[in-house]
XYZ file of C-alpha atoms in Angstrom:
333
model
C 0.000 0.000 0.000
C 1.213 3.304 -1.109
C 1.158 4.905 2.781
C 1.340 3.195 6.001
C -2.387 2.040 6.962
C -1.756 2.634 11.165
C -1.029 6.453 10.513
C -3.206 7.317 7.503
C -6.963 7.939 7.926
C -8.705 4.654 5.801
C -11.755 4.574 3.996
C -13.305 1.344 2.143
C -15.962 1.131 0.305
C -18.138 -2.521 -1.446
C -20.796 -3.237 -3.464
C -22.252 -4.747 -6.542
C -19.492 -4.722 -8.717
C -17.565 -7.686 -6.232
C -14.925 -5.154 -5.499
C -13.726 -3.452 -2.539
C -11.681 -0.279 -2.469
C -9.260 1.133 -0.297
C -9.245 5.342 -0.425
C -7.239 8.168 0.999
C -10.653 10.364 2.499
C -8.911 13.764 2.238
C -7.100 13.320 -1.335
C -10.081 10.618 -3.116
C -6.741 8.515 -4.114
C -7.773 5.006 -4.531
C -4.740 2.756 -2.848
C -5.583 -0.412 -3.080
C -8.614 -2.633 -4.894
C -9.833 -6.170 -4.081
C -11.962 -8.355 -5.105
C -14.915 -9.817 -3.557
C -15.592 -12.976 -6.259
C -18.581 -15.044 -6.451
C -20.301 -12.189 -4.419
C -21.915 -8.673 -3.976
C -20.303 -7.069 -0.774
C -23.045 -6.630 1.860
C -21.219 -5.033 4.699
C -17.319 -4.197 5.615
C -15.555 -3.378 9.100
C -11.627 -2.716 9.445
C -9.947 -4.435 12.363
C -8.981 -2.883 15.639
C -5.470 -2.684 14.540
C -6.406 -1.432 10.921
C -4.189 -4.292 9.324
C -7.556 -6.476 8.316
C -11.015 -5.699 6.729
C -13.903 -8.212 7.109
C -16.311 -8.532 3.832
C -19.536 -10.461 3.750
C -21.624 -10.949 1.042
C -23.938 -14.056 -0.340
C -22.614 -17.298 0.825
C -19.262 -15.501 1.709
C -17.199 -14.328 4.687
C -13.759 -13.211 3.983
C -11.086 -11.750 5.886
C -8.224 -10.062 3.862
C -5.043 -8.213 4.760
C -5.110 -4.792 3.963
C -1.525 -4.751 2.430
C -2.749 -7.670 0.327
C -5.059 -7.889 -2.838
C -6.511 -11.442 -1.812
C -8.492 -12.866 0.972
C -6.324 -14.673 3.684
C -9.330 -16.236 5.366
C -12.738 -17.665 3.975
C -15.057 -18.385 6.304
C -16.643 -21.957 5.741
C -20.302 -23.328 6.514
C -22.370 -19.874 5.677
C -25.371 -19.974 3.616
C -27.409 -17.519 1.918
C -26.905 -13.409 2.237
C -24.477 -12.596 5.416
C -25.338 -8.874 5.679
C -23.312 -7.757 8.795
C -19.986 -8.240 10.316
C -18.130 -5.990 12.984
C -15.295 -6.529 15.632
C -15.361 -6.692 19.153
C -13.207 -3.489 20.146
C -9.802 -5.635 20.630
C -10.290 -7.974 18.048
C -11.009 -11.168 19.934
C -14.046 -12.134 18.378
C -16.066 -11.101 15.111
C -19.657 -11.088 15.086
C -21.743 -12.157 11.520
C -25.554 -11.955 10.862
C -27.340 -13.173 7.423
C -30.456 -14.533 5.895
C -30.257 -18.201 7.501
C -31.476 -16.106 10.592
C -28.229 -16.949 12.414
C -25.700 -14.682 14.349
C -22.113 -16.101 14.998
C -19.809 -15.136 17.056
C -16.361 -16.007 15.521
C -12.879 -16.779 17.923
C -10.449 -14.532 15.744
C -7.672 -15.984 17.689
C -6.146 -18.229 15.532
C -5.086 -18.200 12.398
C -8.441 -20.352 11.445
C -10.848 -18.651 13.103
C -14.115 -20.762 14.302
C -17.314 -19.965 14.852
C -18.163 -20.599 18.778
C -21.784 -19.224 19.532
C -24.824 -19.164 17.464
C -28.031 -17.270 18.058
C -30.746 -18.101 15.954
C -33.520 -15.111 15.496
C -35.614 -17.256 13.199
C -35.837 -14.342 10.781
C -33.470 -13.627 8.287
C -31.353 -10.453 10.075
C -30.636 -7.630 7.977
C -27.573 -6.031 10.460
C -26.225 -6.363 13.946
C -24.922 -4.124 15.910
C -22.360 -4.473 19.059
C -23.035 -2.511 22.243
C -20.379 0.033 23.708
C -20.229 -2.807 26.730
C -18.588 -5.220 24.252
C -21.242 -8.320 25.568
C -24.305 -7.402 24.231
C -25.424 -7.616 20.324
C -28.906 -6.078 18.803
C -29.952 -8.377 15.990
C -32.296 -6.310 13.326
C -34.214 -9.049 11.158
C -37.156 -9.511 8.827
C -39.445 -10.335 11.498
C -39.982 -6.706 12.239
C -38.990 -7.270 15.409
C -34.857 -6.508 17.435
C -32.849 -9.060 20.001
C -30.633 -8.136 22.257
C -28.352 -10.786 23.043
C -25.876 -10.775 25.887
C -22.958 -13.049 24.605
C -21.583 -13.543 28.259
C -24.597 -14.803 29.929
C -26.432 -16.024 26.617
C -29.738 -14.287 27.583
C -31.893 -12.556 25.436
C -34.992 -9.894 24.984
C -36.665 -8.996 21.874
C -38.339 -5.908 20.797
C -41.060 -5.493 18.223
C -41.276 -1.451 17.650
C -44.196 -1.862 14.789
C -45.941 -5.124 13.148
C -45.864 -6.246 9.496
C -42.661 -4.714 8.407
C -38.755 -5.374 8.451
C -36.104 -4.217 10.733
C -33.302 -3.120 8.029
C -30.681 -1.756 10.585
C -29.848 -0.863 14.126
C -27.394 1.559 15.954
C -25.869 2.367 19.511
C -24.697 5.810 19.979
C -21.281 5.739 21.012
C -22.037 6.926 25.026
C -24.803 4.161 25.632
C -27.790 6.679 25.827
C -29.920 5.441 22.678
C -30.594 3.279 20.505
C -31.373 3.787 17.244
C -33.530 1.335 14.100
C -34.935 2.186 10.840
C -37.201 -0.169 8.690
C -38.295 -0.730 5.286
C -41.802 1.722 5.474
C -39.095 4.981 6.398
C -39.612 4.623 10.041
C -37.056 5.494 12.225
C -37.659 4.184 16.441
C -35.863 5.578 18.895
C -34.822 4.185 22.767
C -33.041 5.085 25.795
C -30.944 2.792 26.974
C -30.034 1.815 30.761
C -26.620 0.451 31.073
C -26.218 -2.763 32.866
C -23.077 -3.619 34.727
C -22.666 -6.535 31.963
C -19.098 -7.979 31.792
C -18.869 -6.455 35.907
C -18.480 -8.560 39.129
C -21.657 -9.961 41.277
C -25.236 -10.546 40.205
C -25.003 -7.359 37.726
C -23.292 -9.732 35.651
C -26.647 -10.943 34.471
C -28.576 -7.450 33.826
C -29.166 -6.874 30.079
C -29.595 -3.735 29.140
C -32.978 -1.961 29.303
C -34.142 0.098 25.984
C -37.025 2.653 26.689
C -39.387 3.600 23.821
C -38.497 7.368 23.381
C -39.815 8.518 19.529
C -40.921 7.256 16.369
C -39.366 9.512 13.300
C -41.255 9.131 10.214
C -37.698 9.470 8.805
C -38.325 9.045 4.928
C -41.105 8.418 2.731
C -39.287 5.162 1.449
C -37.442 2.618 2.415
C -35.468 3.048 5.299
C -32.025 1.049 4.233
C -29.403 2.536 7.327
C -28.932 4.847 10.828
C -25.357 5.741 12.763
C -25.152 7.784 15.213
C -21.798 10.096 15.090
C -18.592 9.481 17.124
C -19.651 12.155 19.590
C -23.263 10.750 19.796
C -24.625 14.667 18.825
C -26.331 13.084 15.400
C -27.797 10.299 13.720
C -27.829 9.490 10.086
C -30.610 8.039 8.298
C -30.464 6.458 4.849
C -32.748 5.556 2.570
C -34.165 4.291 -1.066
C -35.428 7.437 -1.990
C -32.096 9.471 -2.228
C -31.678 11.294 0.554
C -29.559 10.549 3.713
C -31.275 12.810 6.940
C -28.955 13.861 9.552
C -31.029 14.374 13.123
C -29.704 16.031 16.342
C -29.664 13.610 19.481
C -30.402 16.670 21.604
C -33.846 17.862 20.235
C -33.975 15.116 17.438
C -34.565 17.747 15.146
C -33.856 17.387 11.383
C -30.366 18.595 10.990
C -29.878 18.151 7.535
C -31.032 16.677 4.702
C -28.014 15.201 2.090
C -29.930 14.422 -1.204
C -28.636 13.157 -4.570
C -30.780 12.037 -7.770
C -32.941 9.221 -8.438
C -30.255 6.706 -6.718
C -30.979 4.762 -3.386
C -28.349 5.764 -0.396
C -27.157 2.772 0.896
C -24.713 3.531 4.068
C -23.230 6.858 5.595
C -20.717 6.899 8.192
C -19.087 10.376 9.990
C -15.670 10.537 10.112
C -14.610 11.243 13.284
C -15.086 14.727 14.297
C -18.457 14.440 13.150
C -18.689 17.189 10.898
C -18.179 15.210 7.871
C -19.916 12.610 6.424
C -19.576 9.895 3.849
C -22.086 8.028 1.730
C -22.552 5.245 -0.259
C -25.381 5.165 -3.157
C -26.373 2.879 -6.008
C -25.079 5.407 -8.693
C -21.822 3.611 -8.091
C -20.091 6.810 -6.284
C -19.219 7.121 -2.423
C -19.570 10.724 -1.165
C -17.797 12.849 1.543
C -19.996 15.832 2.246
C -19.738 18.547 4.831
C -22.407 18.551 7.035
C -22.710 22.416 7.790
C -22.691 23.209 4.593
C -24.945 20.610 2.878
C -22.055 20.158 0.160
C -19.810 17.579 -1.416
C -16.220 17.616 -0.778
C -15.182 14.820 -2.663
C -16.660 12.123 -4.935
C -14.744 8.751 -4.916
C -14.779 7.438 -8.527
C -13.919 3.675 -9.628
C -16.921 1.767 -8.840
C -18.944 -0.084 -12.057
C -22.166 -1.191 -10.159
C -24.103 0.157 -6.647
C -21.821 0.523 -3.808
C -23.388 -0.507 -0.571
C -21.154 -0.954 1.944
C -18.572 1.907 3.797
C -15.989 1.276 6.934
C -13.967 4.311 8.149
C -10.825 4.507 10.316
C -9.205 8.029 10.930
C -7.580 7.672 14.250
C -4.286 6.137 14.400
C -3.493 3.266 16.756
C -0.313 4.020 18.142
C -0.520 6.660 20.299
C -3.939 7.326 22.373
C -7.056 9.003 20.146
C -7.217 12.403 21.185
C -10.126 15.121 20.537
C -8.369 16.459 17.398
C -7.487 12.888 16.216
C -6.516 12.902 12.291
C -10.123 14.894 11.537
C -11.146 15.571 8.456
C -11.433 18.699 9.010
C -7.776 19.270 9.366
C -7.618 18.905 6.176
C -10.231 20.870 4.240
């Protein structure tokens, strides 16, 4: 890779055309490009340590080295669509949802990782999300309906926000106060959250976390496709099949701003990490960093043949301690 991927912010970017692309954010430089055979790319996360990026797609979970054009590991014994994959924050597990219903949890450490739990939400789950307490997954599936799973204790609860629809994604805002879901009629469902003591000492050990009905958004007037909440936990992002990505404030859940390009569905959007920029991914095969005060783009990321539906963003480096002015954006607009 042309710069060293610990110091440099990273952005990667999947979709249709079974490719995945590794970017420079501030310069739109594409370093590096993969491919995803045999397979769409559903959903992408970059390791702990930045040196690996997880890909899922139908029938496929890979893990590839980021200084390396090919997969290292593929994942054996998946079926259908996998749609979501993430790290635990240090990189000892790897979590995987997909359209068999199942969520693993994956022991990354060996060299051939395993798959050592299973939950099975008897719905085909559309994402999964892991909770800032590192033990407890939500599970958004077809059903219409959310578990949260505690991986520790292996109990579960299950939410069911509104009847005859799907569940396409789910979010945690970075300080544990909400909770965040959008589904396919443009719905957006908002909870508090009250922390357990899960991964603690004594009986709190065994305390799930409690989510709290708080508001329903009616976010967009189409499908609802993907919500993140911002590092700082100030916004959530809403995406959605009728072009438009809708930023909200957490404080008044106000619209903040509304991102929209033409005919195209937005797929993903992710903040970079002083939350006044964001990127987006859209079916009219172009990833997008926009400012956020502004309402403009800043870049346009151009390579892509086919939709791109998948983003993963990493702008603070690893070996010294992530401070409040981090490797922004912003430092270098």
């Amino acid at each position: 890779m042309a710069t060293d991927a610990l110091n440099e912010p990273l952005l990667v970017s999947g979709g249709y055309d079974h490719t995945i692309r590794v970017w420079q954010p501030y310069s739109g430089v594409c370093l590096r490009t993969m491919q995803h055979t045999d397979s769409q790319v559903n959903s992408i996360d970059i390791s702990p340590k930045r040196n690996m990026l997880a890909a899922c797609g139908y029938q496929h979970i890979r893990l590839y080295d980021l200084h390396s054009n090919y997969p290292i590991v593929n994942f054996e014994g998946v079926t259908k669509n996998v749609t979501s994959v993430g790290f635990q924050e240090d990189g000892k597990w790897m979590y995987t949802g997909g359209e068999d219903g199942k969520v693993r949890i994956w022991d990354m450490s060996s060299p051939n990782p395993s798959c050592k739990r299973i939950f099975d939400c008897q719905s085909p789950v559309n994402a999964v999300c892991l909770l800032p307490n590192q033990v407890e997954l939500l599970m958004a599936h077809q059903g219409g309906g959310i578990y949260l799973w505690d991986v520790k204790s292996d109990q579960h609860d299950h939410l069911l926000p509104e009847v005859e629809c799907s569940i396409q994604d789910v979010a945690v805002s970075p300080n544990g106060t909400y909770m965040a879901a959008v589904n396919n009629k443009g719905n957006c469902f908002v909870w508090t959250l009250s922390s357990s003591s899960a991964g603690g000492v004594g009986e709190a050990d065994t305390q799930l976390t409690r989510p709290e009905a708080k508001l329903k958004i009616p976010a967009h007037e189409k499908y609802g496709l993907r919500c993140r909440f911002s590092p700082d936990s100030s916004m959530l992002v809403t995406c959605s099949g009728g072009s438009t990505a809708r930023i909200y404030r957490t404080d008044t859940w106000a619209l903040h701003a509304e991102l929209r390009i033409e005919r195209f569905w937005m797929w993903d959007a992710i903040f970079n990490n002083d939350s006044k920029y964001l990127f987006t991914a859209s079916s009219d095969h172009t990833p997008r960093l926009w400012r956020i005060d502004t309402k403009t783009i800043e870049r346009e990321y151009n390579g892509h043949s086919k939709a791109v539906t998948a983003l993963a963003f990493r702008d603070e480096r690893i070996d010294t301690p992530a401070t409040e002015s981090g490797l922004g954006l912003s430092s270098t607009h």
